[in-house]
Coordinates of C-alpha atoms and ligand atoms in Angstrom, one line a residue:
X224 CA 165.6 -43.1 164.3
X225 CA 166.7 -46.5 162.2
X226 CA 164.8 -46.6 158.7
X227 CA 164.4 -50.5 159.3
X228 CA 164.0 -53.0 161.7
X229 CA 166.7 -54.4 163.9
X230 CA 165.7 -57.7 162.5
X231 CA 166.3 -56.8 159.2
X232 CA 168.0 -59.6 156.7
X233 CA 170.8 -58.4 155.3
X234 CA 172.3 -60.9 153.0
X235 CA 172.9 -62.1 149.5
X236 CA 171.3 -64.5 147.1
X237 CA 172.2 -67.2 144.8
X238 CA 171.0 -70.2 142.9
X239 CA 172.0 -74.2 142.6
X240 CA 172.8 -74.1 138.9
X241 CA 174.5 -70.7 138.8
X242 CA 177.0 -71.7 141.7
X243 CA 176.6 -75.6 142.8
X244 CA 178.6 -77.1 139.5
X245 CA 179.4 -80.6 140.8
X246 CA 176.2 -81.5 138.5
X247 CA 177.3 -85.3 138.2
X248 CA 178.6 -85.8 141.6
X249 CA 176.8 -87.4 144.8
X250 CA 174.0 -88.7 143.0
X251 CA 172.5 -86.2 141.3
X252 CA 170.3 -86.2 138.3
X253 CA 170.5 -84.2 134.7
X254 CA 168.6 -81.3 135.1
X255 CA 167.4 -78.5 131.8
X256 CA 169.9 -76.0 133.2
X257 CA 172.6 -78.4 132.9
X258 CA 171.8 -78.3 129.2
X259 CA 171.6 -74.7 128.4
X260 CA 174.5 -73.5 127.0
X261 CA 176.3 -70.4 126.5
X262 CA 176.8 -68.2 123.7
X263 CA 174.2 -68.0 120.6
X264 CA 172.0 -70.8 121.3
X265 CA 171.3 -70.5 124.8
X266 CA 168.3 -67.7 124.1
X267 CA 166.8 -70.8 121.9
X268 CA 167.3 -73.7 124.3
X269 CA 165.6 -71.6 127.6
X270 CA 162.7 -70.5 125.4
X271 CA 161.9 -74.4 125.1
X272 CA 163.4 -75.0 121.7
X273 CA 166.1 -77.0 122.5
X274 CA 167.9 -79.5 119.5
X275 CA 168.1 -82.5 121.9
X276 CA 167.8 -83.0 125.8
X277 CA 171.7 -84.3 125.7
X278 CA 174.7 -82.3 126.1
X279 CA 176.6 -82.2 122.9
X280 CA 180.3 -81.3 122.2
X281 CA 179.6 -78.6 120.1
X282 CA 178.6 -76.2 123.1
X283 CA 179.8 -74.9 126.9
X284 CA 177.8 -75.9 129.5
X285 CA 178.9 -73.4 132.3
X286 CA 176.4 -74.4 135.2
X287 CA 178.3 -77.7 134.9
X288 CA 180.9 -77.0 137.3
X289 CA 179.6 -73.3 138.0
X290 CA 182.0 -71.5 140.7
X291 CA 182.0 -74.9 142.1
X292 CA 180.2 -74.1 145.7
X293 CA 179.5 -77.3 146.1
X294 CA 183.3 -78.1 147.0
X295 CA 183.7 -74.2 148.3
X296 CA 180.7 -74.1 150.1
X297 CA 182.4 -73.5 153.9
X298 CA 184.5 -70.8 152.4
X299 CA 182.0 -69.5 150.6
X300 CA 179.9 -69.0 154.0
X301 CA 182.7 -67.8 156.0
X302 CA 183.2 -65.2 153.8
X303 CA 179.5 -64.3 154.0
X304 CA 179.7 -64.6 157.2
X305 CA 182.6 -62.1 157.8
X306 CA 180.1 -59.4 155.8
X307 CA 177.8 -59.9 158.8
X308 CA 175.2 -61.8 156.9
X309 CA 171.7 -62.1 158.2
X310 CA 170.6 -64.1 155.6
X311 CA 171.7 -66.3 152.6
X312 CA 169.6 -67.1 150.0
X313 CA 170.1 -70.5 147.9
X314 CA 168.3 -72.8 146.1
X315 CA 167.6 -76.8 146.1
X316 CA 168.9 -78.9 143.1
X317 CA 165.9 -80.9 142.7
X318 CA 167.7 -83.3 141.0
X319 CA 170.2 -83.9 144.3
X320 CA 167.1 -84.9 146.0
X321 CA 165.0 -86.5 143.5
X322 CA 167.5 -87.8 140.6
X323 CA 165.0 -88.4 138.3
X324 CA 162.2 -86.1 140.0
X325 CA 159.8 -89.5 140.1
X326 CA 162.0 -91.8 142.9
X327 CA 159.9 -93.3 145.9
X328 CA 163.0 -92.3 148.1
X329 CA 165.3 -89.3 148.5
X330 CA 168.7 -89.9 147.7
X331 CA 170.5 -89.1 151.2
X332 CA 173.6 -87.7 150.0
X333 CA 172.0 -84.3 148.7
X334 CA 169.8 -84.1 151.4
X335 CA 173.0 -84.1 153.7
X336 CA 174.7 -82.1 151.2
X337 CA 172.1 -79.3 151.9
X338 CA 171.9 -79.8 155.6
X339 CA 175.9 -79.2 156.0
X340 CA 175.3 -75.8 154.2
X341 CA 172.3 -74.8 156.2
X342 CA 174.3 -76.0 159.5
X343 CA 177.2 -74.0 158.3
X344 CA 175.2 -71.1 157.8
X345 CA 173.8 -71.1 161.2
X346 CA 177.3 -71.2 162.8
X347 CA 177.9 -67.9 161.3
X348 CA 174.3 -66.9 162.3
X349 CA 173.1 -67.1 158.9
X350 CA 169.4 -67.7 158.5
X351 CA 168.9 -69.8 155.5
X352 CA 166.4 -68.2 152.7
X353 CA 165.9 -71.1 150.5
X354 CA 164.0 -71.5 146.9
X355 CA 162.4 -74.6 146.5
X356 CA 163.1 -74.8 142.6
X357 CA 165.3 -71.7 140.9
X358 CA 164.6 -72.5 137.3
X359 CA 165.1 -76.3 138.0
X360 CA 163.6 -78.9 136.5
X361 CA 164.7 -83.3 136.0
X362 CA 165.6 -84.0 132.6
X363 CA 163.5 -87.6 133.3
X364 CA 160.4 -85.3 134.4
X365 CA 160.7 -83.7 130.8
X366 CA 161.3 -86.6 128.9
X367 CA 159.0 -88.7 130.3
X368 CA 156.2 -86.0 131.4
X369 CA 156.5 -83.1 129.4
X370 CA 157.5 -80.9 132.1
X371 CA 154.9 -78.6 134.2
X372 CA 152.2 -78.7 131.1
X373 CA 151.2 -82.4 133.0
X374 CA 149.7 -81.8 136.1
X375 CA 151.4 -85.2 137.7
X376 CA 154.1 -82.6 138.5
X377 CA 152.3 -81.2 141.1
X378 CA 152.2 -84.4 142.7
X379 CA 156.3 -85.0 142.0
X380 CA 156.4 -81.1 143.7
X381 CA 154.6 -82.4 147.1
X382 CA 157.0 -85.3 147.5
X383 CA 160.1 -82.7 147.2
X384 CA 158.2 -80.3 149.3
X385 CA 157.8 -82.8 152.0
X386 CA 160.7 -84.3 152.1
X387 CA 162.4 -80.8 152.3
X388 CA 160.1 -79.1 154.8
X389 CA 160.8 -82.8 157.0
X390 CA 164.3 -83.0 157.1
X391 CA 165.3 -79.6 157.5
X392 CA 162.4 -78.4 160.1
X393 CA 164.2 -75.7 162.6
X394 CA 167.4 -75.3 160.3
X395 CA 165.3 -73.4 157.3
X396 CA 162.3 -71.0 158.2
X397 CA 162.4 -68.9 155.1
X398 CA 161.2 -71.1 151.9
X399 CA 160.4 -69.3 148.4
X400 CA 158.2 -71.8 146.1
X401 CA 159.5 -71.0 142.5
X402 CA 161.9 -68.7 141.3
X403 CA 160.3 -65.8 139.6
X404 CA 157.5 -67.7 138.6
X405 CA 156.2 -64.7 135.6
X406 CA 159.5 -66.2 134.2
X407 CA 157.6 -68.9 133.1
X408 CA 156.0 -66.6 129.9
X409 CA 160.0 -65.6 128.6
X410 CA 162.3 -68.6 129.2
X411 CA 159.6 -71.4 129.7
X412 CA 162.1 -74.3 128.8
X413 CA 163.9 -72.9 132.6
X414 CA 160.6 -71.9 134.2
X415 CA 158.6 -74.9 133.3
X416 CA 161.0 -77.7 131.7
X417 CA 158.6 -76.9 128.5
X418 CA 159.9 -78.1 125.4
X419 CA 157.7 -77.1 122.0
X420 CA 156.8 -79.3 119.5
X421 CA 156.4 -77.7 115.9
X422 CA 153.1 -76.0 115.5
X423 CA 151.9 -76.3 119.4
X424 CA 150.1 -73.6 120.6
X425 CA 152.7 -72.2 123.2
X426 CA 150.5 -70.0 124.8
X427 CA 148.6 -72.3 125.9
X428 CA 151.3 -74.6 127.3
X429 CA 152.9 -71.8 129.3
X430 CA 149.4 -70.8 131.0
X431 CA 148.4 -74.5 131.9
X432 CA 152.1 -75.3 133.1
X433 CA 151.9 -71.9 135.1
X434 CA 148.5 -73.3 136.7
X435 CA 150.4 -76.8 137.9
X436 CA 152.6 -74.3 139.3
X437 CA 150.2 -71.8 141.3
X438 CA 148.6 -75.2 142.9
X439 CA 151.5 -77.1 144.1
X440 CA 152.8 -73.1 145.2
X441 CA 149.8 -73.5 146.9
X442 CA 149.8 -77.1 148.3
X443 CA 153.8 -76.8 149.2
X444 CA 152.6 -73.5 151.4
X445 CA 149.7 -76.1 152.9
X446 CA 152.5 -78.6 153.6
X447 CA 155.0 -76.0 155.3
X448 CA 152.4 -74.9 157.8
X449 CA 151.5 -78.8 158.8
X450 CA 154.5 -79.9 159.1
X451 CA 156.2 -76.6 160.9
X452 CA 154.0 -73.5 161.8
X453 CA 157.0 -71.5 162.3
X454 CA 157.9 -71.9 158.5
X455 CA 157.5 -68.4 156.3
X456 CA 156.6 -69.2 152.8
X457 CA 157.0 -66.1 150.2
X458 CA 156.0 -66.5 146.2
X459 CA 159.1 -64.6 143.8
X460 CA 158.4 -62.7 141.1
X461 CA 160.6 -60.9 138.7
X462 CA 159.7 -57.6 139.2
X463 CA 160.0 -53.9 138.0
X464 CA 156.7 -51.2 137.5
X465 CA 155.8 -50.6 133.9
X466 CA 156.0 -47.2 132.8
X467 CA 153.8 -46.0 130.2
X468 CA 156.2 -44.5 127.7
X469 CA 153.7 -40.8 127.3
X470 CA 150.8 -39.6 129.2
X471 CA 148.8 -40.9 126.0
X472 CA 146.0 -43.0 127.7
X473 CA 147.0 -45.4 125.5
X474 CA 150.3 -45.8 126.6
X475 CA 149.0 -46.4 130.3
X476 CA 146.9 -48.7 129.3
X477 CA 149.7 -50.7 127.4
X478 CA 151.8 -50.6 130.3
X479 CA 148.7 -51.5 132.7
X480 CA 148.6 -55.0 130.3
X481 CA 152.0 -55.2 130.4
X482 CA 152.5 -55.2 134.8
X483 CA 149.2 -57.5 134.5
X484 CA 150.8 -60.3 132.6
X485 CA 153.2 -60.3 135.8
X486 CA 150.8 -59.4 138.4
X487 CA 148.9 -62.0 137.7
X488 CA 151.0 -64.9 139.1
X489 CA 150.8 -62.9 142.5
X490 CA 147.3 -61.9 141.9
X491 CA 146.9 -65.9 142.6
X492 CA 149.3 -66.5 145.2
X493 CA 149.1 -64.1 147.1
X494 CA 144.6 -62.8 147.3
X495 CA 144.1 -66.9 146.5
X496 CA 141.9 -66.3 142.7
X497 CA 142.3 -65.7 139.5
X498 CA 141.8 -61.9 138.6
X499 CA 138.9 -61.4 136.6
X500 CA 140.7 -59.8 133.6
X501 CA 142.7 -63.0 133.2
X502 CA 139.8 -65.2 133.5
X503 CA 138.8 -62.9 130.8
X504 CA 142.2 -63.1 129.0
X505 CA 141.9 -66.8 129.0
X506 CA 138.3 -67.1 127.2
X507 CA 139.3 -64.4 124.6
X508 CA 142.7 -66.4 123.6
X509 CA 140.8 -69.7 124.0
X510 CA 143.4 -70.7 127.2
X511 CA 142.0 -73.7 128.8
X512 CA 143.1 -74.7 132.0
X513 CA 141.4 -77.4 133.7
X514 CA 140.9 -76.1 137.0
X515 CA 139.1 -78.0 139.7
X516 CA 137.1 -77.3 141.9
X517 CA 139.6 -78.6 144.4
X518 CA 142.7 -76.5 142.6
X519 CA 140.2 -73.4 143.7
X520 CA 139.6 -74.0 147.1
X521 CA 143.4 -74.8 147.6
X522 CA 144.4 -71.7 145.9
X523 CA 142.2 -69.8 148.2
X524 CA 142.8 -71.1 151.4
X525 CA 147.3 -71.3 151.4
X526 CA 147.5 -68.2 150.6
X527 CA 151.8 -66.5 151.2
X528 CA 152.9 -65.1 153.7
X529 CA 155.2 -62.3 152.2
X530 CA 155.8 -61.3 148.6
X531 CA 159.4 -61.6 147.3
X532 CA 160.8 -60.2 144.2
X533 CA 163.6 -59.2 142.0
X534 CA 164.8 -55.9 141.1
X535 CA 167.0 -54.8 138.5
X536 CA 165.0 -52.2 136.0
X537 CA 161.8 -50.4 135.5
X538 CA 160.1 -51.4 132.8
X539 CA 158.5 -49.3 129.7
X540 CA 155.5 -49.7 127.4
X541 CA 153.9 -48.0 124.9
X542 CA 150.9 -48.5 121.7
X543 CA 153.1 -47.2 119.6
X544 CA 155.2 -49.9 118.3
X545 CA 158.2 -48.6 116.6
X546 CA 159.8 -47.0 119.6
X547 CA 163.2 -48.4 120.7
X548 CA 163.6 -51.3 122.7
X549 CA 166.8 -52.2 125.3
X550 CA 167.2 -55.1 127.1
X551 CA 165.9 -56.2 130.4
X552 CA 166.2 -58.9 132.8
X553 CA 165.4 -61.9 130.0
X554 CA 163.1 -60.0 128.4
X555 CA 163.2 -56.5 126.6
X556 CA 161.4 -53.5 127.2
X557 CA 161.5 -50.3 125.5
X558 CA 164.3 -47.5 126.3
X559 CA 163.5 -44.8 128.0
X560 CA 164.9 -41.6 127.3
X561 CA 165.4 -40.9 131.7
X562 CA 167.6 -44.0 132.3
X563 CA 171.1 -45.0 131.8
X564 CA 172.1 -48.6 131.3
X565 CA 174.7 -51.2 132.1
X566 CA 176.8 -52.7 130.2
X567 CA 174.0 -55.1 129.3
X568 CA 171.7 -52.3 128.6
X569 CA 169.5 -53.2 131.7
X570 CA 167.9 -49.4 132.2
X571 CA 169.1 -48.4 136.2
X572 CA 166.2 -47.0 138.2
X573 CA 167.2 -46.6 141.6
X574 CA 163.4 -44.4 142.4
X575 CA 161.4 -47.0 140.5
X576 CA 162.7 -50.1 143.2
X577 CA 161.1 -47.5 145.8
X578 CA 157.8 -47.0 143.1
X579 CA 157.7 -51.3 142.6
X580 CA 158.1 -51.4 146.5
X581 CA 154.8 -49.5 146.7
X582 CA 152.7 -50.8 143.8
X583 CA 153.4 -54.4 145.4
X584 CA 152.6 -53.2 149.1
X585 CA 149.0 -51.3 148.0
X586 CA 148.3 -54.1 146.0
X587 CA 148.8 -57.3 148.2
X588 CA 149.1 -55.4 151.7
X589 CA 151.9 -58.3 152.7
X590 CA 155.2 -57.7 153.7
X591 CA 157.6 -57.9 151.1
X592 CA 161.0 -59.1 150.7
X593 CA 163.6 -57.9 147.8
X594 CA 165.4 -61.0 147.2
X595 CA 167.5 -60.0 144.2
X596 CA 168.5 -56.9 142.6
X597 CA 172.3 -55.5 142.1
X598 CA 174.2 -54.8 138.7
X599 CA 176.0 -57.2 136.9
X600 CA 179.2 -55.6 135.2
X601 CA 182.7 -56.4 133.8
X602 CA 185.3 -56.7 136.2
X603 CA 188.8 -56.1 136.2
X604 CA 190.8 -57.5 139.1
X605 CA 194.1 -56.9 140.7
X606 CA 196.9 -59.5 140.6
X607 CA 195.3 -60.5 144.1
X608 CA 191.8 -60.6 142.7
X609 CA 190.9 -57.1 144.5
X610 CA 188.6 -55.2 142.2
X611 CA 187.9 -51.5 142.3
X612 CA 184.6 -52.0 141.7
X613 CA 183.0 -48.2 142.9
X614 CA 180.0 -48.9 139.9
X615 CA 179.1 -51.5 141.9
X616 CA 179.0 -49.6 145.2
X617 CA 177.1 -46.9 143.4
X618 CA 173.9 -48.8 142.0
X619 CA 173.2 -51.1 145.1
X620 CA 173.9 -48.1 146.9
X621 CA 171.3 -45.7 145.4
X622 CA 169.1 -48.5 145.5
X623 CA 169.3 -49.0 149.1
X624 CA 168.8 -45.7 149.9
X625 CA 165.7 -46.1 147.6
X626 CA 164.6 -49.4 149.0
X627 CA 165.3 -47.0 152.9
X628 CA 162.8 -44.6 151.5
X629 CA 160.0 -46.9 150.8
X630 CA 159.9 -48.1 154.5
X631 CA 160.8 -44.9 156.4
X632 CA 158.9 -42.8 154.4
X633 CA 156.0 -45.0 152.5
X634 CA 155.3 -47.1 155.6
X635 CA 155.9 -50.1 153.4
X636 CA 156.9 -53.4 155.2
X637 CA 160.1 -55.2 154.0
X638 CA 161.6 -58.6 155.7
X639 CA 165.1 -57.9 154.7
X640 CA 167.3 -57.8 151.5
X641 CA 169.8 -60.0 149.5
X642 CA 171.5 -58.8 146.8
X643 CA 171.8 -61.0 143.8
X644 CA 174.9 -63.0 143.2
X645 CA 177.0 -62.3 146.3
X646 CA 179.7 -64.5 145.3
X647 CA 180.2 -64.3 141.5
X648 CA 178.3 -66.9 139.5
X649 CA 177.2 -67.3 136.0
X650 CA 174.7 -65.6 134.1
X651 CA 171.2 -66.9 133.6
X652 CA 170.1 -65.0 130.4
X653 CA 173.5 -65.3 128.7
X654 CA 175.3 -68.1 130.6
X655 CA 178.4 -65.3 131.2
X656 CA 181.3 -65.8 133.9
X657 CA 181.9 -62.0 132.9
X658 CA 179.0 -60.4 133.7
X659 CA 179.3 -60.4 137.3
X660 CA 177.4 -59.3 140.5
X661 CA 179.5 -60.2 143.2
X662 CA 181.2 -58.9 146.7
X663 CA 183.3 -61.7 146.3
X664 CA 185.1 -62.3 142.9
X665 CA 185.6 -65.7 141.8
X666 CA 188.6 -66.4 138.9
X667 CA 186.9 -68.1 136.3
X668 CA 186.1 -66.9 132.5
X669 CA 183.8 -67.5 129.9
X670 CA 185.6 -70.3 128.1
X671 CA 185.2 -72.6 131.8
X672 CA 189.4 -71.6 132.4
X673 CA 190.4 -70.0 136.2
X674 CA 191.4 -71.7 139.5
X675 CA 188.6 -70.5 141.2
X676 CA 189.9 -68.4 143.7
X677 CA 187.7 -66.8 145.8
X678 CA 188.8 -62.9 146.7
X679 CA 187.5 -60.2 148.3
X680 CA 186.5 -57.1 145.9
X681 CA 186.3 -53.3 147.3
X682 CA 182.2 -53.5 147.8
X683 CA 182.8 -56.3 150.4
X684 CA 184.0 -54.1 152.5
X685 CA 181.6 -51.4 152.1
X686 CA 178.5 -54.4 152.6
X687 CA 179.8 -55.1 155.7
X688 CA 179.3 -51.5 157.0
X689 CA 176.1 -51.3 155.4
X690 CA 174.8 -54.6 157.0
X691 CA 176.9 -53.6 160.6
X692 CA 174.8 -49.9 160.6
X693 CA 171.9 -51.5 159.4
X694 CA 172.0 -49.1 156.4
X695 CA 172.2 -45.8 158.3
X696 CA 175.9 -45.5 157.1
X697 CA 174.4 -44.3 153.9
X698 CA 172.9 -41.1 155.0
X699 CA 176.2 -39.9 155.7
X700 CA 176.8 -40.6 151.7
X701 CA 179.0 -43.8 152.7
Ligands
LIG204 C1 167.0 -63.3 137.7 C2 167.2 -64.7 138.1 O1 166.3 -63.4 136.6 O2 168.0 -62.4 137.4 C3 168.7 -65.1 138.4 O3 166.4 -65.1 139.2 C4 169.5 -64.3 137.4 O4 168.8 -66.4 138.2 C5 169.3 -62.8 137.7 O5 170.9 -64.6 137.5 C6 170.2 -61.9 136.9 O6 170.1 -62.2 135.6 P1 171.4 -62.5 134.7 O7 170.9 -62.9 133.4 O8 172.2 -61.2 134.6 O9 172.1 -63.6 135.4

């Protein structure tokens, strides 16, 4: 017997500004991730401290011209398709659409733009998996708005929304609302477009921005079932269960804080309230948010349809404050003593994907869908651009086989797979070209030099077989 459905999507997963480049060409606005940086300042600029909302000279830019899909996006596919992909995830550029975020029309060419990929994909059989906004936000929408903390945004959100779901009814089924929206709480200035003055009370900020959020994840979930019933619309959440670092009850409850300050976002999208404890939260830390009556009822009644997430690491928290600390996906955690890490010091927990897999499932009883998770790693290619790349094979294989258990042996319902970064693309927590995820390298560095070559690494090979034996190749330890 097959551990997962026929059906199952296979596939891989990117992002506009880690991939697209081409971030002045066919009409497209400035957006905050064209004006985070790499290197030192980048941690500064995404936590919504930037120094101006310009480019300058004195920085690299690299989701400027990216790996360039943009120009390589028919390559790109056919080489996802030749994997067997079921499913390709990608994101809109608001900014292609809405220059500014605040236009009365669309500019055509980046609706086209996205139409000829989502055509492409479907000549390969590809079913489209798209994210409405991946840590996107107009410059103009900043500038002029302050970003997510004004609640006009929601209003901005339903025009995209609606234009989107319109144009491309019955080439896109699969829509995501906002890129690991928890996000919001670490790199606000990429979650929410936030931008601090001196002395604000950021707290606050992040919480009311993350409410303009939940409502128009709520109204653009309305607007997908109006304008196309057969539309699937999932919430994302950077994920990973929180360990409590002893049996010490007060450990578990530090780590039950900890997956609540996540939980929470999904809490709302996905059961349609606010919890109580962060109703609770929010009257202890004086959070106000506004909420209408309308806001409620909305909340409640568009509910998603599936819960999505990203996997790279468990998580670990404890009362005890001096204990050692390791990074994590954007932001640290503490290190514990059971894991090794990568390169990046991101702690590799194949059996807690299969642990996350069931919190999620108990706790919202939807299907789920594990849109990113893989390991991002040095790579050293060939004089063809093959690369040996067997740690590569090793995590996402021990996390498939993880991900296997969870459904065959939990009973826990999953929609399908894509690993993060199929082709490589730059890093969002460090703006790297080195730290790479990919099946499919791409020859570009650090300092924005390469020809950008696409070529085919050793894990290719070995995706394909997973995807053609829908997985079952790796109980025979393949
Ligand atoms: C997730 C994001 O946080 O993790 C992606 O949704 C990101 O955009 C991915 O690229 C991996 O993180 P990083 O920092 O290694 O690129």
């Amino acid at each position: 017997m097959m551990s997962l459905p026929e059906n199952f999507l296979w596939g891989g997963a990117t992002a506009a500004n880690q991939c697209e480049g081409a971030y002045n060409i066919g009409g497209r606005g400035l957006a905050n991730v064209d004006i985070c940086p790499s290197g030192k300042d980048r941690y500064r600029v995404i936590s919504g401290h930037p120094d101006s909302l310009k480019p300058d000279d004195d920085h690299i830019y690299p989701g400027m011209e990216a790996v360039d899909f943009y120009h390589h996006y028919k390559e790109d596919i056919a080489l996802l398709g030749e994997m067997g992909f079921k499913t390709f995830r990608l994101s809109i550029a608001w900014t292609r659409i809405f220059p500014n975020g605040d236009e009365e029309q669309p500019n055509e060419e980046g609706l086209k733009f996205y139409e000829d990929v989502f055509r492409e994909c479907h000549k390969y059989g590809i079913e489209p998996l798209v994210t409405i906004t991946h840590f996107d936000c107009p410059i103009h929408l900043i500038k002029e708005y302050g970003g997510w903390k004004n609640r006009k945004l929601i209003d901005f959100y339903k025009k995209l929304v609606t234009v989107l779901f319109t144009r491309y009814k019955g080439l896109v089924k699969y829509w995501l609302t906002f890129n690991e929206i928890n996000m919001i709480l670490h790199a606000p200035f990429m979650g929410a477009g936030l931008v601090f003055e001196e002395g604000e009370n950021e707290m606050q900020a992040k919480y009311l921005a993350a409410h303009h959020e939940l409502v128009a994840s709520a109204e653009a979930t309305r607007i997908a079932r109006e304008i196309d019933p057969e539309n699937q619309v999932g919430c994302m959440l950077a994920a990973g269960q929180t360990y409590p670092y002893s049996c010490n009850p007060a450990d578990v409850w530090k780590a039950q804080e900890k997956d609540r300050e996540n939980y929470f976002f999904i809490d709302v999208q996905a059961r349609g309230e606010y919890p109580a404890y962060a109703e609770k939260f929010f009257e202890r830390e004086g959070i106000v948010l506004n909420m209408t009556e309308e806001d409620r009822r909305l909340l409640k009644e568009h509910t998603v349809d599936f819960i999505s997430f990203s996997y790279y690491s468990s998580r670990c928290a404890s009362a005890d404050a001096s204990i050692d600390k390791t990074e994590g996906n954007v932001f640290a955690t503490l290190k514990n003593p059971y894991l090794k890490a990568s390169e990046w010091g991101w702690q590799i927990d194949p059996l807690g994907l299969r642990i996350t897999m069931n919190v999620l499932y108990d706790r919202y009883q939807k299907p789920l869908f594990i849109v990113e998770n893989g390991l991002g790693a040095v790579d050293y290619p060939d004089e063809k651009g093959y690369v040996e790349d067997d740690y590569r094979i090793e995590y996402l294989k021990q996390h498939i086989r993880a991900m296997m258990d969870a459904v065959e042996l939990d009973g826990v319902k999953l929609l399908g797979y894509t690993s993060w970064g199929c082709i490589d693309l730059v890093s969002a927590s460090t703006g790297e070209m080195k730290k790479r995820y990919g099946f499919i390298y791409v020859d570009k560095d650090d300092q924005g030099s390469g020809t950008l070559k696409r070529s085919r690494k050793k894990s290719f090979y070995w995706y394909k077989k997973v995807i053609e034996t829908n997985g079952e190749c790796l109980k025979e330890n393949i």
